[in-house]
């Protein structure tokens, strides 16, 4: 199995290298054919090669950041978004690099034409690489082992990636461990779905002992352990969990990043915010901004500011989450929500220090209280400042259950770094183009809070 995995990694590396080399070749052509001749002091041969190598390196970094080189992992449309965004970012950097070399702006036309050619390359590469990958590696045959809670929702999600996962069977733990062990050996991997910790650990050890690939849904305690520090003072291994949120140095670095980026963001987006304000006001003559009390670090309340996207009396009957086809959302508001532009005024909240650029999204106290009735750990999110974007926004959806959002936010808190903040900011640009991230709660969806409560109950029993 390990040799098969090594071979797969080599194939993925070759396919990823192909698209990077092709795009670097396109840049080399534009450089030699146009820009090099306009530079007052042309490079020697090694200088030209170095410039092309730097282009390939920057393109690789952006492509890896956005996940564009994960052949066979992401959906084709996600790979397209990722690589296209990486290409645009790389070409912007390359153009300014050429501008600095020339000490003056040059015609941007060839770079724009090159970008369109590279996007065509990306499309051809996506279909070609997916064809090769799918022929070499079929979907992995998996067995789901579950307890009291039926894994139907998980199976539905994984079946949406039938090119990667093949849920070939499921078995309840009441079937017996020895019989399940025999079944596990007939599959290429197993999914352990919300089992009591003692039972789950036995299956994990069996998988480790027999080199069986294993997927599992982590519990809150599992996520907390991801942020622990290993201690080697004794001959007995110890893990230390500080459990105090961010350190003083981390908070200081985060605040500096917030001030710089939010300040630049306000300056750059001011014309856009002015146009939006005019559109909101012109539609129904109501107020442009919508203010609401939200919770941030240690439960402190602040006034969050958004462009109003709903009718003026939208909460006359009390607070409730927006649904996918919510009649309270105005036509202007629907456009703003789809493009996430209603959140722009929160840059002022970030600049003031009410919230951060990256962190768990702030909730209203009334909503928070309702969540905590079913999920007592929900207040763990308040160990850091609320954010304009966050881990749960990048890797989840609007209608992700509160319990799963809590898990994602805890991943962020326990594994925090300034580099993670920067990565999530770049990833946020990508989700602007993904409509599913801004979906509301489905009108026919089972109540998310109730579902979360069932999950917590299952965890407590374990």
CSV table of C-alpha atoms in Angstrom, one decimal:
chain,number,residue,atom,x,y,z
A,1,UNK,CA,0.0,0.0,0.0
A,2,UNK,CA,2.8,2.4,0.9
A,3,UNK,CA,4.5,1.9,-2.5
A,4,UNK,CA,1.1,2.6,-4.2
A,5,UNK,CA,0.9,5.9,-2.2
A,6,UNK,CA,4.5,6.9,-3.1
A,7,UNK,CA,3.7,6.3,-6.8
A,8,UNK,CA,0.6,8.3,-6.5
A,9,UNK,CA,2.5,11.2,-4.9
A,10,UNK,CA,5.0,11.1,-7.8
A,11,UNK,CA,2.2,11.2,-10.4
A,12,UNK,CA,0.6,14.2,-8.6
A,13,UNK,CA,4.0,15.9,-8.4
A,14,UNK,CA,4.5,15.4,-12.2
A,15,UNK,CA,1.1,16.7,-13.1
A,16,UNK,CA,1.5,19.7,-10.8
A,17,UNK,CA,4.9,20.5,-12.3
A,18,UNK,CA,3.4,20.3,-15.8
A,19,UNK,CA,1.0,23.2,-15.2
A,20,UNK,CA,3.7,25.3,-13.4
A,21,UNK,CA,6.2,24.8,-16.2
A,22,UNK,CA,3.6,25.5,-18.9
A,23,UNK,CA,2.7,28.8,-17.3
A,24,UNK,CA,6.3,29.7,-16.7
A,25,UNK,CA,6.9,29.0,-20.4
A,26,UNK,CA,4.1,31.5,-21.3
A,27,UNK,CA,5.7,34.1,-19.1
A,28,UNK,CA,9.1,33.4,-20.7
A,29,UNK,CA,7.6,34.0,-24.2
A,30,UNK,CA,6.0,37.3,-23.2
A,31,UNK,CA,9.2,38.4,-21.4
A,32,UNK,CA,11.6,37.6,-24.3
A,33,UNK,CA,9.1,38.7,-27.1
A,34,UNK,CA,8.0,42.0,-25.5
A,35,UNK,CA,9.2,43.3,-22.1
A,36,UNK,CA,12.9,42.4,-22.3
A,37,UNK,CA,13.3,44.6,-25.4
A,38,UNK,CA,11.8,47.6,-23.5
A,39,UNK,CA,14.1,47.4,-20.5
A,40,UNK,CA,16.8,50.1,-20.6
A,41,UNK,CA,19.4,47.8,-19.1
A,42,UNK,CA,18.6,44.3,-20.4
A,43,UNK,CA,19.5,41.3,-18.3
A,44,UNK,CA,22.2,38.8,-19.2
A,45,UNK,CA,21.3,35.2,-19.8
A,46,UNK,CA,21.4,34.1,-16.2
A,47,UNK,CA,19.3,37.2,-15.2
A,48,UNK,CA,16.6,36.2,-17.6
A,49,UNK,CA,16.6,32.6,-16.3
A,50,UNK,CA,16.4,33.9,-12.7
A,51,UNK,CA,13.4,36.1,-13.5
A,52,UNK,CA,11.5,33.2,-15.0
A,53,UNK,CA,12.5,30.9,-12.1
A,54,UNK,CA,11.2,33.5,-9.6
A,55,UNK,CA,7.9,33.6,-11.6
A,56,UNK,CA,7.6,29.9,-11.4
A,57,UNK,CA,8.4,29.9,-7.6
A,58,UNK,CA,5.8,32.7,-6.9
A,59,UNK,CA,3.2,30.8,-9.0
A,60,UNK,CA,3.9,27.6,-7.1
A,61,UNK,CA,3.5,29.4,-3.7
A,62,UNK,CA,0.2,30.9,-4.7
A,63,UNK,CA,-1.0,27.7,-6.3
A,64,UNK,CA,-0.2,25.7,-3.1
A,65,UNK,CA,-1.7,28.4,-0.9
A,66,UNK,CA,-5.1,28.2,-2.8
A,67,UNK,CA,-4.9,24.4,-3.1
A,68,UNK,CA,-4.8,24.5,-6.9
A,69,UNK,CA,-2.2,21.7,-7.2
A,70,UNK,CA,-4.2,19.1,-5.2
A,71,UNK,CA,-4.9,16.8,-8.1
A,72,UNK,CA,-7.8,14.4,-7.4
A,73,UNK,CA,-8.6,16.1,-4.1
A,74,UNK,CA,-10.7,19.2,-4.9
A,75,UNK,CA,-13.6,19.4,-7.3
A,76,UNK,CA,-12.7,20.6,-10.8
A,77,UNK,CA,-14.4,23.9,-10.3
A,78,UNK,CA,-12.5,24.5,-7.1
A,79,UNK,CA,-9.2,23.7,-8.8
A,80,UNK,CA,-10.2,26.2,-11.6
A,81,UNK,CA,-10.9,28.9,-9.1
A,82,UNK,CA,-7.7,28.2,-7.2
A,83,UNK,CA,-5.4,28.1,-10.1
A,84,UNK,CA,-7.0,31.1,-11.8
A,85,UNK,CA,-6.7,33.2,-8.7
A,86,UNK,CA,-3.1,32.0,-8.2
A,87,UNK,CA,-2.3,32.9,-11.8
A,88,UNK,CA,-3.8,36.4,-11.5
A,89,UNK,CA,-1.9,37.1,-8.2
A,90,UNK,CA,1.3,35.8,-9.8
A,91,UNK,CA,0.9,38.0,-12.9
A,92,UNK,CA,0.2,41.1,-10.8
A,93,UNK,CA,3.4,40.5,-8.8
A,94,UNK,CA,5.4,39.8,-12.0
A,95,UNK,CA,4.1,43.0,-13.6
A,96,UNK,CA,5.1,45.1,-10.7
A,97,UNK,CA,8.5,43.3,-10.6
A,98,UNK,CA,9.0,44.2,-14.3
A,99,UNK,CA,7.9,47.8,-13.5
A,100,UNK,CA,10.5,48.0,-10.7
A,101,UNK,CA,13.2,46.7,-13.0
A,102,UNK,CA,12.3,49.3,-15.7
A,103,UNK,CA,11.7,52.0,-13.1
A,104,UNK,CA,8.5,53.0,-14.9
A,105,UNK,CA,5.2,51.4,-15.9
A,106,UNK,CA,5.0,49.4,-19.2
A,107,UNK,CA,2.1,48.4,-21.3
A,108,UNK,CA,0.0,45.9,-19.3
A,109,UNK,CA,-1.7,44.5,-22.4
A,110,UNK,CA,0.7,41.5,-23.1
A,111,UNK,CA,0.3,40.4,-19.4
A,112,UNK,CA,-3.5,40.5,-19.7
A,113,UNK,CA,-3.3,38.5,-23.0
A,114,UNK,CA,-0.9,36.0,-21.3
A,115,UNK,CA,-3.3,35.6,-18.4
A,116,UNK,CA,-6.2,34.5,-20.7
A,117,UNK,CA,-3.9,32.0,-22.5
A,118,UNK,CA,-2.8,30.7,-19.1
A,119,UNK,CA,-6.5,30.3,-18.0
A,120,UNK,CA,-7.0,28.2,-21.2
A,121,UNK,CA,-4.0,26.1,-20.2
A,122,UNK,CA,-5.5,25.6,-16.7
A,123,UNK,CA,-8.8,24.4,-18.2
A,124,UNK,CA,-7.0,21.9,-20.4
A,125,UNK,CA,-4.7,20.8,-17.6
A,126,UNK,CA,-7.7,20.2,-15.2
A,127,UNK,CA,-9.5,17.9,-17.6
A,128,UNK,CA,-6.3,16.2,-18.6
A,129,UNK,CA,-4.9,15.6,-15.1
A,130,UNK,CA,-8.3,14.5,-13.8
A,131,UNK,CA,-8.6,12.0,-16.7
A,132,UNK,CA,-5.2,10.5,-15.9
A,133,UNK,CA,-5.7,10.5,-12.2
A,134,UNK,CA,-9.1,8.8,-12.4
A,135,UNK,CA,-7.8,6.1,-14.7
A,136,UNK,CA,-4.9,5.3,-12.4
A,137,UNK,CA,-6.7,5.7,-9.1
A,138,UNK,CA,-10.3,4.7,-8.7
A,139,UNK,CA,-12.4,5.9,-5.8
A,140,UNK,CA,-11.3,4.4,-2.5
A,141,UNK,CA,-13.6,1.7,-1.2
A,142,UNK,CA,-14.7,2.7,2.4
A,143,UNK,CA,-16.6,1.1,5.3
A,144,UNK,CA,-18.5,3.3,7.7
A,145,UNK,CA,-18.5,2.1,11.4
A,146,UNK,CA,-21.2,4.0,13.4
A,147,UNK,CA,-22.9,4.0,16.7
A,148,UNK,CA,-26.3,5.5,17.8
A,149,UNK,CA,-26.4,8.3,15.3
A,150,UNK,CA,-27.0,7.3,11.7
A,151,UNK,CA,-24.2,8.5,9.3
A,152,UNK,CA,-26.7,9.4,6.5
A,153,UNK,CA,-25.6,13.1,6.4
A,154,UNK,CA,-21.9,12.1,6.2
A,155,UNK,CA,-22.5,9.5,3.5
A,156,UNK,CA,-24.5,12.1,1.5
A,157,UNK,CA,-21.6,14.6,1.6
A,158,UNK,CA,-19.0,12.0,0.7
A,159,UNK,CA,-21.1,10.6,-2.1
A,160,UNK,CA,-21.0,14.1,-3.7
A,161,UNK,CA,-17.3,13.2,-4.4
A,162,UNK,CA,-17.9,9.8,-5.9
A,163,UNK,CA,-14.7,10.3,-7.9
A,164,UNK,CA,-12.7,10.1,-4.7
A,165,UNK,CA,-14.8,8.1,-2.1
A,166,UNK,CA,-16.8,5.0,-2.6
A,167,UNK,CA,-18.9,4.3,0.5
A,168,UNK,CA,-19.4,0.6,-0.1
A,169,UNK,CA,-20.8,-0.4,3.3
A,170,UNK,CA,-21.8,0.6,6.7
A,171,UNK,CA,-22.0,-1.4,9.9
A,172,UNK,CA,-23.3,-0.7,13.4
A,173,UNK,CA,-21.0,-1.4,16.4
A,174,UNK,CA,-23.5,-3.9,17.7
A,175,UNK,CA,-22.4,-6.2,15.0
A,176,UNK,CA,-19.4,-7.1,17.1
A,177,UNK,CA,-15.8,-6.1,17.0
A,178,UNK,CA,-14.3,-9.3,15.8
A,179,UNK,CA,-16.8,-9.5,12.9
A,180,UNK,CA,-16.2,-5.9,12.1
A,181,UNK,CA,-12.4,-6.4,12.1
A,182,UNK,CA,-12.8,-9.1,9.4
A,183,UNK,CA,-15.0,-6.7,7.4
A,184,UNK,CA,-12.4,-3.9,7.7
A,185,UNK,CA,-9.7,-6.0,6.0
A,186,UNK,CA,-11.9,-6.2,2.9
A,187,UNK,CA,-11.9,-2.4,2.4
A,188,UNK,CA,-9.3,0.2,1.5
A,189,UNK,CA,-10.3,2.4,4.4
A,190,UNK,CA,-12.8,2.9,7.2
A,191,UNK,CA,-14.7,5.9,8.6
A,192,UNK,CA,-15.2,6.0,12.3
A,193,UNK,CA,-18.4,8.0,12.9
A,194,UNK,CA,-19.1,9.4,16.4
A,195,UNK,CA,-18.3,6.3,18.5
A,196,UNK,CA,-17.8,6.4,22.3
A,197,UNK,CA,-14.1,7.2,23.0
A,198,UNK,CA,-13.3,3.8,24.5
A,199,UNK,CA,-14.7,1.9,21.5
A,200,UNK,CA,-13.2,4.4,19.0
A,201,UNK,CA,-9.7,4.0,20.4
A,202,UNK,CA,-9.8,0.2,20.0
A,203,UNK,CA,-10.7,0.6,16.3
A,204,UNK,CA,-8.0,3.3,15.8
A,205,UNK,CA,-5.4,0.9,17.3
A,206,UNK,CA,-6.6,-1.9,15.0
A,207,UNK,CA,-6.3,0.4,12.0
A,208,UNK,CA,-2.8,1.5,13.0
A,209,UNK,CA,-1.7,-2.1,13.7
A,210,UNK,CA,-2.9,-3.3,10.3
A,211,UNK,CA,-2.0,-0.2,8.2
A,212,UNK,CA,-5.7,0.6,7.4
A,213,UNK,CA,-6.4,4.1,6.3
A,214,UNK,CA,-8.8,5.7,8.8
A,215,UNK,CA,-11.1,8.7,8.7
A,216,UNK,CA,-12.9,9.9,11.8
A,217,UNK,CA,-15.1,12.8,13.0
A,218,UNK,CA,-13.1,14.6,15.8
A,219,UNK,CA,-14.6,15.4,19.2
A,220,UNK,CA,-14.0,18.7,20.9
A,221,UNK,CA,-11.3,17.2,23.2
A,222,UNK,CA,-9.5,15.9,20.1
A,223,UNK,CA,-9.3,19.4,18.6
A,224,UNK,CA,-8.1,20.9,21.9
A,225,UNK,CA,-5.2,18.4,21.9
A,226,UNK,CA,-4.0,19.6,18.4
A,227,UNK,CA,-2.7,22.7,20.1
A,228,UNK,CA,-0.7,21.0,22.9
A,229,UNK,CA,3.0,21.3,23.4
A,230,UNK,CA,5.2,18.1,23.8
A,231,UNK,CA,7.2,18.1,27.1
A,232,UNK,CA,10.4,16.0,27.2
A,233,UNK,CA,11.6,16.8,30.7
A,234,UNK,CA,11.0,13.2,31.9
A,235,UNK,CA,11.1,9.8,30.4
A,236,UNK,CA,7.3,9.8,30.4
A,237,UNK,CA,5.8,11.7,27.4
A,238,UNK,CA,3.6,14.7,28.5
A,239,UNK,CA,1.3,17.0,26.5
A,240,UNK,CA,0.7,20.5,27.9
A,241,UNK,CA,-2.4,22.4,26.8
A,242,UNK,CA,-2.2,26.1,27.9
A,243,UNK,CA,-5.9,26.8,27.3
A,244,UNK,CA,-5.5,30.6,27.5
A,245,UNK,CA,-6.1,31.6,23.9
A,246,UNK,CA,-3.5,33.7,22.3
A,247,UNK,CA,-0.3,34.9,24.0
A,248,UNK,CA,0.6,38.6,24.4
A,249,UNK,CA,3.0,38.5,21.5
A,250,UNK,CA,0.4,36.8,19.3
A,251,UNK,CA,-2.2,39.4,20.2
A,252,UNK,CA,0.2,42.2,19.5
A,253,UNK,CA,1.2,40.8,16.1
A,254,UNK,CA,-2.5,40.2,15.2
A,255,UNK,CA,-3.4,43.8,16.1
A,256,UNK,CA,-0.7,45.3,14.0
A,257,UNK,CA,-1.9,43.2,11.0
A,258,UNK,CA,-5.5,44.3,11.7
A,259,UNK,CA,-4.6,48.0,11.7
A,260,UNK,CA,-2.5,47.9,8.5
A,261,UNK,CA,-4.8,45.7,6.4
A,262,UNK,CA,-8.1,47.3,7.6
A,263,UNK,CA,-6.7,50.8,7.0
A,264,UNK,CA,-5.6,49.9,3.5
A,265,UNK,CA,-8.9,48.1,2.9
A,266,UNK,CA,-10.9,51.2,3.9
A,267,UNK,CA,-8.9,53.4,1.5
A,268,UNK,CA,-9.1,51.0,-1.4
A,269,UNK,CA,-12.8,50.1,-1.0
A,270,UNK,CA,-14.1,53.6,-0.2
A,271,UNK,CA,-15.4,54.3,-3.8
A,272,UNK,CA,-17.2,50.9,-3.8
A,273,UNK,CA,-18.8,51.5,-0.4
A,274,UNK,CA,-20.0,54.9,-1.6
A,275,UNK,CA,-21.7,53.3,-4.6
A,276,UNK,CA,-23.3,50.6,-2.4
A,277,UNK,CA,-24.6,53.2,0.1
A,278,UNK,CA,-26.3,55.1,-2.8
A,279,UNK,CA,-27.9,51.9,-4.1
A,280,UNK,CA,-29.2,50.8,-0.6
A,281,UNK,CA,-30.6,54.3,0.0
A,282,UNK,CA,-32.2,54.6,-3.4
A,283,UNK,CA,-34.1,51.2,-3.1
A,284,UNK,CA,-36.4,51.9,-0.2
A,285,UNK,CA,-35.1,55.2,1.4
A,286,UNK,CA,-34.3,53.3,4.5
A,287,UNK,CA,-31.0,53.5,6.5
A,288,UNK,CA,-27.8,52.6,4.7
A,289,UNK,CA,-26.2,50.8,7.6
A,290,UNK,CA,-27.4,48.1,10.0
A,291,UNK,CA,-26.1,48.0,13.5
A,292,UNK,CA,-26.4,45.1,15.8
A,293,UNK,CA,-25.0,44.0,19.2
A,294,UNK,CA,-22.6,41.1,18.8
A,295,UNK,CA,-20.2,39.2,21.1
A,296,UNK,CA,-16.4,39.2,20.9
A,297,UNK,CA,-13.4,38.3,23.1
A,298,UNK,CA,-14.5,37.2,26.6
A,299,UNK,CA,-18.1,37.9,25.9
A,300,UNK,CA,-17.7,41.6,25.4
A,301,UNK,CA,-20.5,43.3,23.3
A,302,UNK,CA,-19.9,45.7,20.4
A,303,UNK,CA,-21.9,47.3,17.6
A,304,UNK,CA,-21.2,45.5,14.4
A,305,UNK,CA,-21.8,47.5,11.2
A,306,UNK,CA,-23.1,46.1,7.9
A,307,UNK,CA,-24.7,47.5,4.8
A,308,UNK,CA,-28.5,46.8,5.3
A,309,UNK,CA,-29.5,43.9,3.1
A,310,UNK,CA,-33.0,43.2,4.5
A,311,UNK,CA,-36.2,45.3,4.7
A,312,UNK,CA,-36.4,47.9,7.5
A,313,UNK,CA,-38.7,45.9,9.8
A,314,UNK,CA,-37.0,42.5,9.1
A,315,UNK,CA,-36.8,41.5,12.8
A,316,UNK,CA,-40.2,42.7,14.0
A,317,UNK,CA,-41.1,39.2,15.0
A,318,UNK,CA,-37.7,38.5,16.7
A,319,UNK,CA,-34.2,37.3,15.7
A,320,UNK,CA,-33.8,34.4,13.4
A,321,UNK,CA,-31.2,33.2,10.9
A,322,UNK,CA,-31.6,34.1,7.3
A,323,UNK,CA,-32.9,31.2,5.1
A,324,UNK,CA,-31.8,30.5,1.5
A,325,UNK,CA,-34.9,32.1,-0.1
A,326,UNK,CA,-35.6,34.6,2.8
A,327,UNK,CA,-38.3,37.1,1.7
A,328,UNK,CA,-36.9,39.7,4.0
A,329,UNK,CA,-33.8,40.2,1.8
A,330,UNK,CA,-34.1,43.1,-0.7
A,331,UNK,CA,-32.9,42.7,-4.3
A,332,UNK,CA,-30.0,45.0,-3.6
A,333,UNK,CA,-29.3,43.0,-0.4
A,334,UNK,CA,-29.3,39.7,-2.3
A,335,UNK,CA,-26.5,40.9,-4.6
A,336,UNK,CA,-24.5,42.3,-1.7
A,337,UNK,CA,-24.8,39.0,0.2
A,338,UNK,CA,-23.9,36.9,-2.8
A,339,UNK,CA,-20.7,39.0,-3.3
A,340,UNK,CA,-20.1,39.4,0.5
A,341,UNK,CA,-20.1,43.1,0.1
A,342,UNK,CA,-22.5,43.8,2.9
A,343,UNK,CA,-19.6,43.0,5.3
A,344,UNK,CA,-17.3,45.8,4.0
A,345,UNK,CA,-18.2,48.3,6.8
A,346,UNK,CA,-16.9,45.9,9.3
A,347,UNK,CA,-13.4,47.1,8.3
A,348,UNK,CA,-14.2,50.1,10.5
A,349,UNK,CA,-14.9,47.6,13.4
A,350,UNK,CA,-11.6,46.0,12.8
A,351,UNK,CA,-9.7,49.3,12.6
A,352,UNK,CA,-11.3,50.4,15.9
A,353,UNK,CA,-10.3,47.1,17.6
A,354,UNK,CA,-13.9,45.8,18.2
A,355,UNK,CA,-13.0,42.7,16.2
A,356,UNK,CA,-10.1,41.2,14.2
A,357,UNK,CA,-9.7,40.4,10.5
A,358,UNK,CA,-9.6,36.7,11.2
A,359,UNK,CA,-11.5,34.9,14.0
A,360,UNK,CA,-14.8,33.2,14.8
A,361,UNK,CA,-17.7,35.1,13.3
A,362,UNK,CA,-19.5,37.1,16.1
A,363,UNK,CA,-22.9,35.9,17.2
A,364,UNK,CA,-25.8,37.8,18.9
A,365,UNK,CA,-26.2,37.1,22.6
A,366,UNK,CA,-29.8,35.7,22.1
A,367,UNK,CA,-28.5,33.3,19.4
A,368,UNK,CA,-25.4,32.5,21.6
A,369,UNK,CA,-27.7,31.6,24.5
A,370,UNK,CA,-29.8,29.3,22.4
A,371,UNK,CA,-26.7,27.5,21.0
A,372,UNK,CA,-25.2,27.1,24.5
A,373,UNK,CA,-28.4,25.3,25.7
A,374,UNK,CA,-27.5,22.5,23.3
A,375,UNK,CA,-23.8,23.0,23.0
A,376,UNK,CA,-22.3,24.1,26.3
A,377,UNK,CA,-18.9,24.4,24.7
A,378,UNK,CA,-20.0,27.0,22.2
A,379,UNK,CA,-18.6,29.9,24.3
A,380,UNK,CA,-15.1,28.4,23.7
A,381,UNK,CA,-15.1,30.6,20.5
A,382,UNK,CA,-14.8,33.7,22.8
A,383,UNK,CA,-11.2,32.9,23.7
A,384,UNK,CA,-10.2,35.2,20.8
A,385,UNK,CA,-11.6,38.3,19.1
A,386,UNK,CA,-14.5,37.8,16.7
A,387,UNK,CA,-13.3,38.1,13.0
A,388,UNK,CA,-14.4,39.5,9.7
A,389,UNK,CA,-13.5,36.1,8.2
A,390,UNK,CA,-12.5,32.9,9.8
A,391,UNK,CA,-11.6,29.2,9.6
A,392,UNK,CA,-15.3,28.2,9.6
A,393,UNK,CA,-16.0,30.7,6.8
A,394,UNK,CA,-13.2,29.5,4.6
A,395,UNK,CA,-13.7,25.7,5.1
A,396,UNK,CA,-17.4,25.6,5.9
A,397,UNK,CA,-20.6,27.1,4.5
A,398,UNK,CA,-23.3,29.5,5.8
A,399,UNK,CA,-25.5,26.6,6.6
A,400,UNK,CA,-22.8,24.5,8.3
A,401,UNK,CA,-24.2,23.3,11.6
A,402,UNK,CA,-23.2,25.3,14.7
A,403,UNK,CA,-21.5,22.3,16.2
A,404,UNK,CA,-19.3,21.8,13.1
A,405,UNK,CA,-18.6,25.6,13.0
A,406,UNK,CA,-17.4,25.4,16.7
A,407,UNK,CA,-15.0,22.6,15.7
A,408,UNK,CA,-13.6,24.6,12.8
A,409,UNK,CA,-13.2,27.7,15.0
A,410,UNK,CA,-11.4,25.6,17.7
A,411,UNK,CA,-9.0,24.3,15.0
A,412,UNK,CA,-8.1,27.9,14.4
A,413,UNK,CA,-7.8,28.9,18.0
A,414,UNK,CA,-5.7,25.9,19.0
A,415,UNK,CA,-3.4,26.1,15.9
A,416,UNK,CA,-3.1,29.9,15.7
A,417,UNK,CA,-0.2,31.6,14.0
A,418,UNK,CA,0.2,34.9,12.1
A,419,UNK,CA,0.9,32.9,8.9
A,420,UNK,CA,-2.4,31.1,9.4
A,421,UNK,CA,-4.2,34.5,9.5
A,422,UNK,CA,-2.4,35.6,6.3
A,423,UNK,CA,-3.3,32.3,4.6
A,424,UNK,CA,-7.0,32.6,5.6
A,425,UNK,CA,-7.1,36.2,4.3
A,426,UNK,CA,-5.9,35.0,0.9
A,427,UNK,CA,-8.3,32.1,1.0
A,428,UNK,CA,-11.2,34.5,1.7
A,429,UNK,CA,-10.6,36.1,-1.7
A,430,UNK,CA,-11.2,32.7,-3.2
A,431,UNK,CA,-14.6,32.2,-1.5
A,432,UNK,CA,-15.9,35.4,-2.9
A,433,UNK,CA,-16.4,33.5,-6.2
A,434,UNK,CA,-18.1,30.5,-4.6
A,435,UNK,CA,-21.8,31.0,-4.2
A,436,UNK,CA,-22.3,27.9,-2.0
A,437,UNK,CA,-20.3,29.6,0.8
A,438,UNK,CA,-22.9,32.4,1.1
A,439,UNK,CA,-26.0,30.0,1.1
A,440,UNK,CA,-28.5,30.5,3.8
A,441,UNK,CA,-30.2,27.8,5.8
A,442,UNK,CA,-32.3,25.7,3.6
A,443,UNK,CA,-36.0,26.1,4.2
A,444,UNK,CA,-36.5,22.3,4.3
A,445,UNK,CA,-33.3,21.6,6.2
A,446,UNK,CA,-33.6,19.9,9.6
A,447,UNK,CA,-33.0,22.4,12.3
A,448,UNK,CA,-29.3,22.8,12.6
A,449,UNK,CA,-29.3,23.6,16.3
A,450,UNK,CA,-31.3,20.4,17.1
A,451,UNK,CA,-28.9,18.4,15.0
A,452,UNK,CA,-26.0,19.9,16.9
A,453,UNK,CA,-27.6,19.0,20.2
A,454,UNK,CA,-27.8,15.4,19.1
A,455,UNK,CA,-24.1,15.5,18.3
A,456,UNK,CA,-23.2,16.9,21.7
A,457,UNK,CA,-25.4,14.3,23.5
A,458,UNK,CA,-23.5,11.6,21.6
A,459,UNK,CA,-20.2,13.1,22.6
A,460,UNK,CA,-21.2,13.4,26.3
A,461,UNK,CA,-22.2,9.7,26.3
A,462,UNK,CA,-18.7,8.8,25.2
